[in-house]
CSV table of C-alpha atoms in Angstrom, one decimal:
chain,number,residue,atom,x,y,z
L,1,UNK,CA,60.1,43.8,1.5
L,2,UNK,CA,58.2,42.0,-1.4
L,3,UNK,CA,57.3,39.4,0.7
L,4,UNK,CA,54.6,41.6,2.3
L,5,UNK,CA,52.8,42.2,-0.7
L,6,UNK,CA,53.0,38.4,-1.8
L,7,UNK,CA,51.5,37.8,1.6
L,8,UNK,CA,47.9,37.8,0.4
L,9,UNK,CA,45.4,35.2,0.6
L,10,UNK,CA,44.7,33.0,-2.6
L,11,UNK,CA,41.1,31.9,-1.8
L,12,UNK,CA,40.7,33.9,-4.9
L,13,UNK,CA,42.2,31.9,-7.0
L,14,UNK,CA,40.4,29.0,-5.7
L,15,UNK,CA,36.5,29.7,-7.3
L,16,UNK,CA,33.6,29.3,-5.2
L,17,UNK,CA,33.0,28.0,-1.9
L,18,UNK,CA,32.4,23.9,-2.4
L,19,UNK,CA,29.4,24.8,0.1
L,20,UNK,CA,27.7,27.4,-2.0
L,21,UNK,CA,27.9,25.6,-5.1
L,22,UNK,CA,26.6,22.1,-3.9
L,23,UNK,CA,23.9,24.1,-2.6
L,24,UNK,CA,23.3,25.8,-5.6
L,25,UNK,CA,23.6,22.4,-7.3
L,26,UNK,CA,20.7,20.8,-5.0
L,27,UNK,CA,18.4,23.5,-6.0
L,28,UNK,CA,18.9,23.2,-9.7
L,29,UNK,CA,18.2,19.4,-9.9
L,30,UNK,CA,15.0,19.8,-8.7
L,31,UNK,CA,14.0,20.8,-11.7
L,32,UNK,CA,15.3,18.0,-13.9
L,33,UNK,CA,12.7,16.1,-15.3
L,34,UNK,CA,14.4,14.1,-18.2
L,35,UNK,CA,18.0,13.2,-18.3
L,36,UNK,CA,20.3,10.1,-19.8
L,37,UNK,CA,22.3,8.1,-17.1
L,38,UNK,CA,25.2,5.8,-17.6
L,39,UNK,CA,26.7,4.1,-15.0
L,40,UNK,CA,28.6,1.2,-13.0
L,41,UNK,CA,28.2,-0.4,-9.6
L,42,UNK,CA,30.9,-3.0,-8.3
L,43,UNK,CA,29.9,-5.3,-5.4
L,44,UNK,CA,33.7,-7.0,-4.1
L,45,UNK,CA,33.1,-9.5,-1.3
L,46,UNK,CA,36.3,-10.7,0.0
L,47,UNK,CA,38.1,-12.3,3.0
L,48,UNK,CA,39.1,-10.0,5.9
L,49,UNK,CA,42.3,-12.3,7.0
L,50,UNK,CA,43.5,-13.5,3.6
L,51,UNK,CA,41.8,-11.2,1.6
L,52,UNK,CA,41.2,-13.9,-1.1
L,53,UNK,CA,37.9,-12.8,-3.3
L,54,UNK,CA,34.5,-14.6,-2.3
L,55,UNK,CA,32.7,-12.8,-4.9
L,56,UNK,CA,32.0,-10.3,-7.4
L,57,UNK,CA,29.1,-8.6,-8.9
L,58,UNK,CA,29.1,-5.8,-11.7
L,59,UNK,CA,26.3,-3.8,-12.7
L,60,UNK,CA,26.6,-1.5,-16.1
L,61,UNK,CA,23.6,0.6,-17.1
L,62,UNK,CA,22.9,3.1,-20.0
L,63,UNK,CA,19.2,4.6,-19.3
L,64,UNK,CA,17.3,7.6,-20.0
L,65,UNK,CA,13.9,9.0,-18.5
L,66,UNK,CA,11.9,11.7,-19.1
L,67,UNK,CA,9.1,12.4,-16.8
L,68,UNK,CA,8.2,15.8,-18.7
L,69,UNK,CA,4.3,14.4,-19.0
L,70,UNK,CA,3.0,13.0,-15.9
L,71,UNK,CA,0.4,11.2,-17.4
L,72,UNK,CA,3.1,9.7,-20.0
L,73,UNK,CA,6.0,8.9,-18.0
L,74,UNK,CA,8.9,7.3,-20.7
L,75,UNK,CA,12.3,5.1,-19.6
L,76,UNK,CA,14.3,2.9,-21.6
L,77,UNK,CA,17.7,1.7,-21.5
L,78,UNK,CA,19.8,-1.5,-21.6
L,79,UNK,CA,21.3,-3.3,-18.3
L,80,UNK,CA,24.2,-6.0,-18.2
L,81,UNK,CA,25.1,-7.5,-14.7
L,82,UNK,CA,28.2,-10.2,-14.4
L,83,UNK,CA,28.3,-12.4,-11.3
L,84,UNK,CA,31.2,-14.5,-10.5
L,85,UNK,CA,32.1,-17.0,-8.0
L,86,UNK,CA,35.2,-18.5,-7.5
L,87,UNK,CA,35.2,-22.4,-8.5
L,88,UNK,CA,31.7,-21.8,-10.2
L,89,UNK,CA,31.0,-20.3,-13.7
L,90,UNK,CA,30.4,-17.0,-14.1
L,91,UNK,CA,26.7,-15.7,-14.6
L,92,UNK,CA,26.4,-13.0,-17.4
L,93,UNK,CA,23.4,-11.4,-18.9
L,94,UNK,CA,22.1,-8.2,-21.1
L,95,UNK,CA,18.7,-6.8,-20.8
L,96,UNK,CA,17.1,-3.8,-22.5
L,97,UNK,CA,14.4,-2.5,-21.4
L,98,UNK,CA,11.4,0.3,-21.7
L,99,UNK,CA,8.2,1.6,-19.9
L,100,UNK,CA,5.3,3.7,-21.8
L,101,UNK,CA,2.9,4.7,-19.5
L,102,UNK,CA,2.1,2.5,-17.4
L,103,UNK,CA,3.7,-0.6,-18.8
L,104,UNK,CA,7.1,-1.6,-18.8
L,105,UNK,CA,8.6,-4.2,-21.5
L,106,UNK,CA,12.1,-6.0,-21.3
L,107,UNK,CA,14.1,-8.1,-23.4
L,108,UNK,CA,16.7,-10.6,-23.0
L,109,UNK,CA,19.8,-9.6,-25.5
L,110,UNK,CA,22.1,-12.7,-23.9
L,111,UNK,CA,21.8,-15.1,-21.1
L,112,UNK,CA,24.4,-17.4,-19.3
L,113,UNK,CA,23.8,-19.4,-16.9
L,114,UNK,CA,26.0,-22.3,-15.0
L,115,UNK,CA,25.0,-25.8,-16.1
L,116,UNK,CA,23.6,-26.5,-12.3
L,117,UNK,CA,20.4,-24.0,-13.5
L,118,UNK,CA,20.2,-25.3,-16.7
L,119,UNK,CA,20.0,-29.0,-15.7
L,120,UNK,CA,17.1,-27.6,-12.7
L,121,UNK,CA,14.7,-25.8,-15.2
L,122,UNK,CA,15.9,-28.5,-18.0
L,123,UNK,CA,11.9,-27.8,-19.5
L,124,UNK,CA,12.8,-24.4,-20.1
L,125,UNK,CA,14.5,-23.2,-23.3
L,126,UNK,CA,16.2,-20.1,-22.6
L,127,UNK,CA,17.0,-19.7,-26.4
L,128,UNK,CA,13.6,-19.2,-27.0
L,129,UNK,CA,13.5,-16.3,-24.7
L,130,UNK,CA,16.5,-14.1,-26.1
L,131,UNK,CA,15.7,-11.2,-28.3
L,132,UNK,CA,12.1,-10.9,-27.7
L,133,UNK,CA,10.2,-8.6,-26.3
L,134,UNK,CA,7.7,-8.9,-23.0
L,135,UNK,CA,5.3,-6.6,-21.4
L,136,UNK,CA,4.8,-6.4,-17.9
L,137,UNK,CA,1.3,-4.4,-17.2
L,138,UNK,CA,-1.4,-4.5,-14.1
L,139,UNK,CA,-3.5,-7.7,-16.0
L,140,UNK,CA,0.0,-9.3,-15.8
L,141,UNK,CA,0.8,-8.7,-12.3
L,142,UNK,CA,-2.9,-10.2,-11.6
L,143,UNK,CA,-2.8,-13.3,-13.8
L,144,UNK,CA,0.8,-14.6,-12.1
L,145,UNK,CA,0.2,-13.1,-8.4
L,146,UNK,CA,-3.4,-15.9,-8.7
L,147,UNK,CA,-1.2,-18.6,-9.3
L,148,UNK,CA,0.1,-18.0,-5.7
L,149,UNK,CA,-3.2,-17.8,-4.1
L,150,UNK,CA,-3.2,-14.1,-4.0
L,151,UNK,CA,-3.7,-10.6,-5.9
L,152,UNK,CA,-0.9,-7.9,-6.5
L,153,UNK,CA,-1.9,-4.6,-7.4
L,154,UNK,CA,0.8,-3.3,-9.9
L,155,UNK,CA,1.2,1.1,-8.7
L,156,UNK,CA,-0.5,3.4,-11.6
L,157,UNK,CA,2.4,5.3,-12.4
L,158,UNK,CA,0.7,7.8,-14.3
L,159,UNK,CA,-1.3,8.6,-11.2
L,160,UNK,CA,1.8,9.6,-9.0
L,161,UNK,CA,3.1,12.8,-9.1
L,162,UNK,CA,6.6,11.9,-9.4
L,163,UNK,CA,8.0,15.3,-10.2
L,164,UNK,CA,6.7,16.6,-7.2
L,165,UNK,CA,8.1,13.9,-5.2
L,166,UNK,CA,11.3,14.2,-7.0
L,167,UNK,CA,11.4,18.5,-6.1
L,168,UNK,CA,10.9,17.8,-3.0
L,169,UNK,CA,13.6,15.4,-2.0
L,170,UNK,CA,15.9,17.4,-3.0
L,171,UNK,CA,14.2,20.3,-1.0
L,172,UNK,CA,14.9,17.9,1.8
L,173,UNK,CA,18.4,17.0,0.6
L,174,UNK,CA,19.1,21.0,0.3
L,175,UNK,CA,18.2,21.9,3.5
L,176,UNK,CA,19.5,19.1,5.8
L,177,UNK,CA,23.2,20.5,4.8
L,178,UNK,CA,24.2,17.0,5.1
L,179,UNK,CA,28.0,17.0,3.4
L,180,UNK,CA,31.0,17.8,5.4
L,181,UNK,CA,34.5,18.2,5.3
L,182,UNK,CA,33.9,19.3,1.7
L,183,UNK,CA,37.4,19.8,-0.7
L,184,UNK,CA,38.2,21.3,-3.9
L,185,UNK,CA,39.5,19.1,-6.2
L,186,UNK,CA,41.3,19.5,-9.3
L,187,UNK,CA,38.4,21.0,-12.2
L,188,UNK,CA,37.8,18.3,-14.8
L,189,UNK,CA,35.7,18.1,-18.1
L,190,UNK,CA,32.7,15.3,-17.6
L,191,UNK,CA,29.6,15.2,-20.7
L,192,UNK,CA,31.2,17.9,-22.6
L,193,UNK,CA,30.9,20.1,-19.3
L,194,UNK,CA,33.9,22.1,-17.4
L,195,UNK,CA,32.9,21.1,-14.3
L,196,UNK,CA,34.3,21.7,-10.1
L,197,UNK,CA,35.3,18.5,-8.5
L,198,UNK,CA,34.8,18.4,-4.7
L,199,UNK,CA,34.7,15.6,-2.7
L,200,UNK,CA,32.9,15.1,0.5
L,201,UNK,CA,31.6,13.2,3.7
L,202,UNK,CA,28.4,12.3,4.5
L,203,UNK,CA,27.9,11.2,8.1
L,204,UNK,CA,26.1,7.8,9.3
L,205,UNK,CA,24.1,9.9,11.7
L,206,UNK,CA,23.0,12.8,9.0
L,207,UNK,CA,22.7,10.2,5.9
L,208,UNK,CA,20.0,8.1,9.0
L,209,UNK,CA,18.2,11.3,9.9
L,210,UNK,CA,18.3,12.0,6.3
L,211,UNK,CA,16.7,8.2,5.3
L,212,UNK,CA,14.0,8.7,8.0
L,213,UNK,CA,12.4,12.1,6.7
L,214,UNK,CA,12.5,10.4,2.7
L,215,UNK,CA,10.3,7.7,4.8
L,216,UNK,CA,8.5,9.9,5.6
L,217,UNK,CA,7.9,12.1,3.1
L,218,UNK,CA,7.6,9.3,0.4
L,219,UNK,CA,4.8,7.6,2.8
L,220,UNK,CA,3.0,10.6,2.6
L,221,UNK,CA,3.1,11.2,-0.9
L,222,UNK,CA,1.9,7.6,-1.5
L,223,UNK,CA,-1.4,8.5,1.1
L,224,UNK,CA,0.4,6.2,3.5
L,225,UNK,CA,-0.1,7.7,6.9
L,226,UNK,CA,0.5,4.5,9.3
L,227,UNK,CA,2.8,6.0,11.5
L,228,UNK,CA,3.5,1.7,13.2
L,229,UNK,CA,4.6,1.1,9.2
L,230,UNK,CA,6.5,4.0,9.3
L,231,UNK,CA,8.4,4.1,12.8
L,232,UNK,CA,9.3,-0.1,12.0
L,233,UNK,CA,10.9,1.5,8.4
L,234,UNK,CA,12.9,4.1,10.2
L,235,UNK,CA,14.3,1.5,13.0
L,236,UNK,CA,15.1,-0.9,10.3
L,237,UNK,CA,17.3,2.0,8.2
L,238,UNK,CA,18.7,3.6,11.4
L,239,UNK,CA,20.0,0.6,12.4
L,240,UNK,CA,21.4,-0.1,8.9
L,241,UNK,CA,23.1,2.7,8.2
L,242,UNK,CA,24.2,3.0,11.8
L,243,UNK,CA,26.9,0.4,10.6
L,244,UNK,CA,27.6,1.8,7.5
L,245,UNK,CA,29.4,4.1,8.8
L,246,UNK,CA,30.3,7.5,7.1
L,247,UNK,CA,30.6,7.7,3.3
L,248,UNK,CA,33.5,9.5,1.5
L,249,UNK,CA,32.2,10.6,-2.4
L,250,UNK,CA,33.2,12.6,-4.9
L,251,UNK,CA,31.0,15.1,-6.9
L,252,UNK,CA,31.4,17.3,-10.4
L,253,UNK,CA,29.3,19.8,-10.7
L,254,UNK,CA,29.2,22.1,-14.0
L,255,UNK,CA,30.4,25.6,-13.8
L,256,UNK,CA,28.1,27.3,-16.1
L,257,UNK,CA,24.6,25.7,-15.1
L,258,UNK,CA,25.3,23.8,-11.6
L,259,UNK,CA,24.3,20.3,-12.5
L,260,UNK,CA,25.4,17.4,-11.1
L,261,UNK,CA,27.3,15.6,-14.0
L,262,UNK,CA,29.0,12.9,-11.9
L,263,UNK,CA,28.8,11.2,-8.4
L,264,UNK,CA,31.3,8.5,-7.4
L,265,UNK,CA,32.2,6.6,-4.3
L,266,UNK,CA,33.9,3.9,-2.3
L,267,UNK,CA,32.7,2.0,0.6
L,268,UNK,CA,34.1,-0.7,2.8
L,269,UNK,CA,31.6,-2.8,5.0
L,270,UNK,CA,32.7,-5.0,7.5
L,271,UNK,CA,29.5,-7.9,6.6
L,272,UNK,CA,30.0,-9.2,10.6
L,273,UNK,CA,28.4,-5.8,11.8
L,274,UNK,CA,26.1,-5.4,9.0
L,275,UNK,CA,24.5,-8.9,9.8
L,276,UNK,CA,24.5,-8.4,13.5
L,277,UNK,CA,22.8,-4.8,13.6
L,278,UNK,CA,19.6,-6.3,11.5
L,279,UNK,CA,19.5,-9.1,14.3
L,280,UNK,CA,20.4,-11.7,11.7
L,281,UNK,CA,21.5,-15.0,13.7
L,282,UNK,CA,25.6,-16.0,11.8
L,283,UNK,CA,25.4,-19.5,11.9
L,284,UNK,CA,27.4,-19.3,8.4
L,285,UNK,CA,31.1,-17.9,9.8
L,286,UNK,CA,32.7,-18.0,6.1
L,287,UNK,CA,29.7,-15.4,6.0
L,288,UNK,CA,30.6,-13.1,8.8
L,289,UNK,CA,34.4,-13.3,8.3
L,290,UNK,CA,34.2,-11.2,4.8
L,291,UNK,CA,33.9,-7.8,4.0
L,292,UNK,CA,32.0,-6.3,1.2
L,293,UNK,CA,33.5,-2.8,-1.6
L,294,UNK,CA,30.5,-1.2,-2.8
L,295,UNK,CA,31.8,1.5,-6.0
L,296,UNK,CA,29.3,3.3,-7.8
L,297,UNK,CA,30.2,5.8,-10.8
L,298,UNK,CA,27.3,7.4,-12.1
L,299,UNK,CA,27.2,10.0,-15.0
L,300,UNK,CA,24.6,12.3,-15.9
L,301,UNK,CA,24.3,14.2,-19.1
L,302,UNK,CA,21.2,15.7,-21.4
L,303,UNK,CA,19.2,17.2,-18.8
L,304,UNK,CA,15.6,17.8,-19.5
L,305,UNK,CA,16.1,17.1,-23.4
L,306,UNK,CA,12.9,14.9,-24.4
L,307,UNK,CA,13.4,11.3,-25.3
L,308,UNK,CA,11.7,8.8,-27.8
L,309,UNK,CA,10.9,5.5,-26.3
L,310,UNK,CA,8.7,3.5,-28.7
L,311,UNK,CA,6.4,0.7,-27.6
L,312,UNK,CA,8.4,-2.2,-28.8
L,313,UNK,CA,6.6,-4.1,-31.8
L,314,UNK,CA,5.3,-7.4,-31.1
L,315,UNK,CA,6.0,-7.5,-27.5
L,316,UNK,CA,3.9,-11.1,-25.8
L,317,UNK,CA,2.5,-10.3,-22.8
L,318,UNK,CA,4.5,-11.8,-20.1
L,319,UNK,CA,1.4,-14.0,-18.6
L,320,UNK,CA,1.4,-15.8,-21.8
L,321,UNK,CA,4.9,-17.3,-21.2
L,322,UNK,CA,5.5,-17.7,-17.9
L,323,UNK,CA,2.1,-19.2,-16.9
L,324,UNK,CA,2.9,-22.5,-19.1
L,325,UNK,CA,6.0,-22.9,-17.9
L,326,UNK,CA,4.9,-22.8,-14.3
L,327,UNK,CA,2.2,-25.3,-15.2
L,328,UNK,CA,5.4,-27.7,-16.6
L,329,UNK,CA,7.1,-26.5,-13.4
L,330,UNK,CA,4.7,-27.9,-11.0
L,331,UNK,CA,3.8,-31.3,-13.2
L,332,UNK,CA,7.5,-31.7,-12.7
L,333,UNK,CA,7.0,-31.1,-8.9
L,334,UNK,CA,4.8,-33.8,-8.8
L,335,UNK,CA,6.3,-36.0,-10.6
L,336,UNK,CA,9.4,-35.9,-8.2
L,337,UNK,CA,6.5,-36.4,-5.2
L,338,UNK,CA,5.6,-39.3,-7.2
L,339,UNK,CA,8.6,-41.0,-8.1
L,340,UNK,CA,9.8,-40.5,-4.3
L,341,UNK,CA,7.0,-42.5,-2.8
L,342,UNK,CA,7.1,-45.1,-5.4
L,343,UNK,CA,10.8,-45.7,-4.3
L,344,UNK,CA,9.3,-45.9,-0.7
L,345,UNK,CA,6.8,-48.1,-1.2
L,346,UNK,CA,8.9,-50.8,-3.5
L,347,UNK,CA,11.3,-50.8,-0.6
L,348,UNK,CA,8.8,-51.5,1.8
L,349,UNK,CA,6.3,-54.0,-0.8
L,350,UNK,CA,9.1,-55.1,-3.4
L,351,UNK,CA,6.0,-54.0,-5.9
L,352,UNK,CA,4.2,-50.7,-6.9
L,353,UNK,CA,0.6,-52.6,-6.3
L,354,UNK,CA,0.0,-49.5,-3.1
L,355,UNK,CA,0.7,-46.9,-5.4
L,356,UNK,CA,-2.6,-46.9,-6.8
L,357,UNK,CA,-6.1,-46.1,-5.9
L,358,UNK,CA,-9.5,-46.0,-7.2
L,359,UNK,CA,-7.3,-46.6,-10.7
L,360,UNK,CA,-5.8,-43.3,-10.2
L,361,UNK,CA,-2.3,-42.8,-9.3
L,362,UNK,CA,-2.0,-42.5,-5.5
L,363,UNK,CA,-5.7,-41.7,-4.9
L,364,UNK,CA,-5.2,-38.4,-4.4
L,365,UNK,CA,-3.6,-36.9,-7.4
L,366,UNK,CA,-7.3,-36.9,-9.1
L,367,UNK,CA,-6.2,-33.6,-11.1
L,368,UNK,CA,-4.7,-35.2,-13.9
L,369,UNK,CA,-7.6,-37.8,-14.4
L,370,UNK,CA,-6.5,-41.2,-15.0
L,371,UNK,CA,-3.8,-40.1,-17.8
């Protein structure tokens, strides 16, 4: 007889529907204009038959943005990526960096690099390079894109209305309803926040449908209206993410204010079907018979608080060091040309007599005068 009146349902006892509150979620980020971000992205490339590791790449980040003034977007944070091979020395390097306005600036904290690259740029000192800081602005992008024969026109951040852009994505994300088989997970405690923990599928076919209205949308915002540029974009990502496949993630979401305080998930691509859906020729089999883990764990925290990102003191302009070192870069060049077809020609002479011209080396290198 009591087991009639136990015989209730407990849906209750469960809180919210997952759908409602990642809706509700999807709506409140659109108003987040400033926030601090930590997190970690693993790239695992391994074997499919012995499962032996090929290859590993981690990515740790600590940033924060605040976009609260359009006309003074502010970023800064600090970036440290490990690489490793196996037989080859790992590469490992920390950089922070900042943007003010329009300009962004970067540092190098630490630097390693395998002897191979250090023995190839020999005329470069990376020591030199640690710990100071560089600025990257639109003169920059100028000075080095005419040293390749053409001009790059660096995007005026202050002029894009990137909270707008940001609203309405997640519009877009809100209303394509594009999670499934949604789950209630146990309720954990993420920034300092009591927070629901679902976790969730999106679908190759939504997530592509999903990719091709961003294009869209992002073209339009940009005044981009070629609808050839746009229809090529859309083939490209449909036919990516077609061999993705679906993606399994997990969400937290806080209970009192419905922000997303943490996103993780865990993905498996097979790289043979990958490379064959872009139409990329395997001539490389070790290449095709691997498969690649992509994790991400991202954490959010501090939403729409205001930052302070200073203009780092004493930053050179980024133009004033690289430019040189290209300059030594292609002397080098030459030299090699050089020293190539005066091993040529003593095979062919026994002497270096042909090398010369019009008492300049070869004739035709006149740039550099007869020194």
């Amino acid at each position: 007889a009591a087991g009639q009146y136990l015989n209730i349902s407990w849906d209750i006892f469960k809180g919210p529907n997952p759908e409602e509150v990642i809706g509700e979620m999807l709506k409140n980020m659109q108003g987040v204009k400033a926030s601090h971000t930590t997190s970690r992205l693993d790239i695992n490339i391994t074997d499919k038959n012995s499962k032996q590791a090929q290859g590993q790449l981690v990515l740790n980040t600590n940033t924060e943005s605040d976009l609260t003034d359009i006309n003074n977007p502010k970023a800064g944070g600090n970036f440290t990526i490990n690489i490793t091979t196996p037989g080859y020395p790992a590469v490992l390097g920390t950089v922070s960096m900042a943007m003010v306005g329009n300009a962004v600036y970067f540092k190098i904290n630490d630097i390693t690099l395998p002897d191979s690259v250090s023995v190839t740029y020999s005329h470069l000192d990376i020591s030199q390079l640690k710990g100071k800081w560089f600025k990257i602005d639109q003169d920059s992008i100028t000075a080095l894109s005419q040293t390749g024969g053409s001009q790059v026109t660096m995007p005026d951040i202050s002029q894009i209305d990137n909270s707008e852009l940001y609203k309405q994505m997640y519009d877009l994300l809100a209303a394509e309803n594009i999670f499934s088989n949604t789950k209630q997970l146990n309720d954990e405690t993420i920034s300092g926040q009591n927070t629901y923990h679902y976790s969730a599928t999106i679908s190759s076919a939504e997530l592509g449908d999903l990719a091709n209205k961003l294009i869209t949308l992002g073209m339009q915002q940009s005044g981009n209206a070629s609808s050839l540029v746009a229809n090529m974009a859309q083939a490209a990502v449909k036919t990516f993410v077609d061999s993705l496949g679906d993606i399994n993630l997990e969400m937290w979401i806080g209970k009192s204010d419905y922000m997303l305080y943490r996103v993780k998930l865990d993905k498996i691509i097979d790289s043979e079907i990958v490379i064959q859906s872009l139409g990329i020729p395997i001539d490389n089999m070790s290449i095709s018979a691997t498969q690649t883990e992509i994790k991400l764990d991202l954490t959010n925290s501090n939403f729409n608080k205001a930052i302070t990102v200073q203009v780092p003191e004493g930053a050179q302009k980024i133009e004033d060091v690289v430019l040189p070192l290209l300059k030594i870069q292609k002397i080098n060049s030459d030299m090699r040309q050089i020293g190539f077809i005066a091993q040529s020609q003593f095979t062919v002479n026994k002497n270096y007599s042909s090398l010369c011209n019009r008492g300049l080396l070869n004739g035709y290198l006149s740039v550099y005068g007869k020194s």
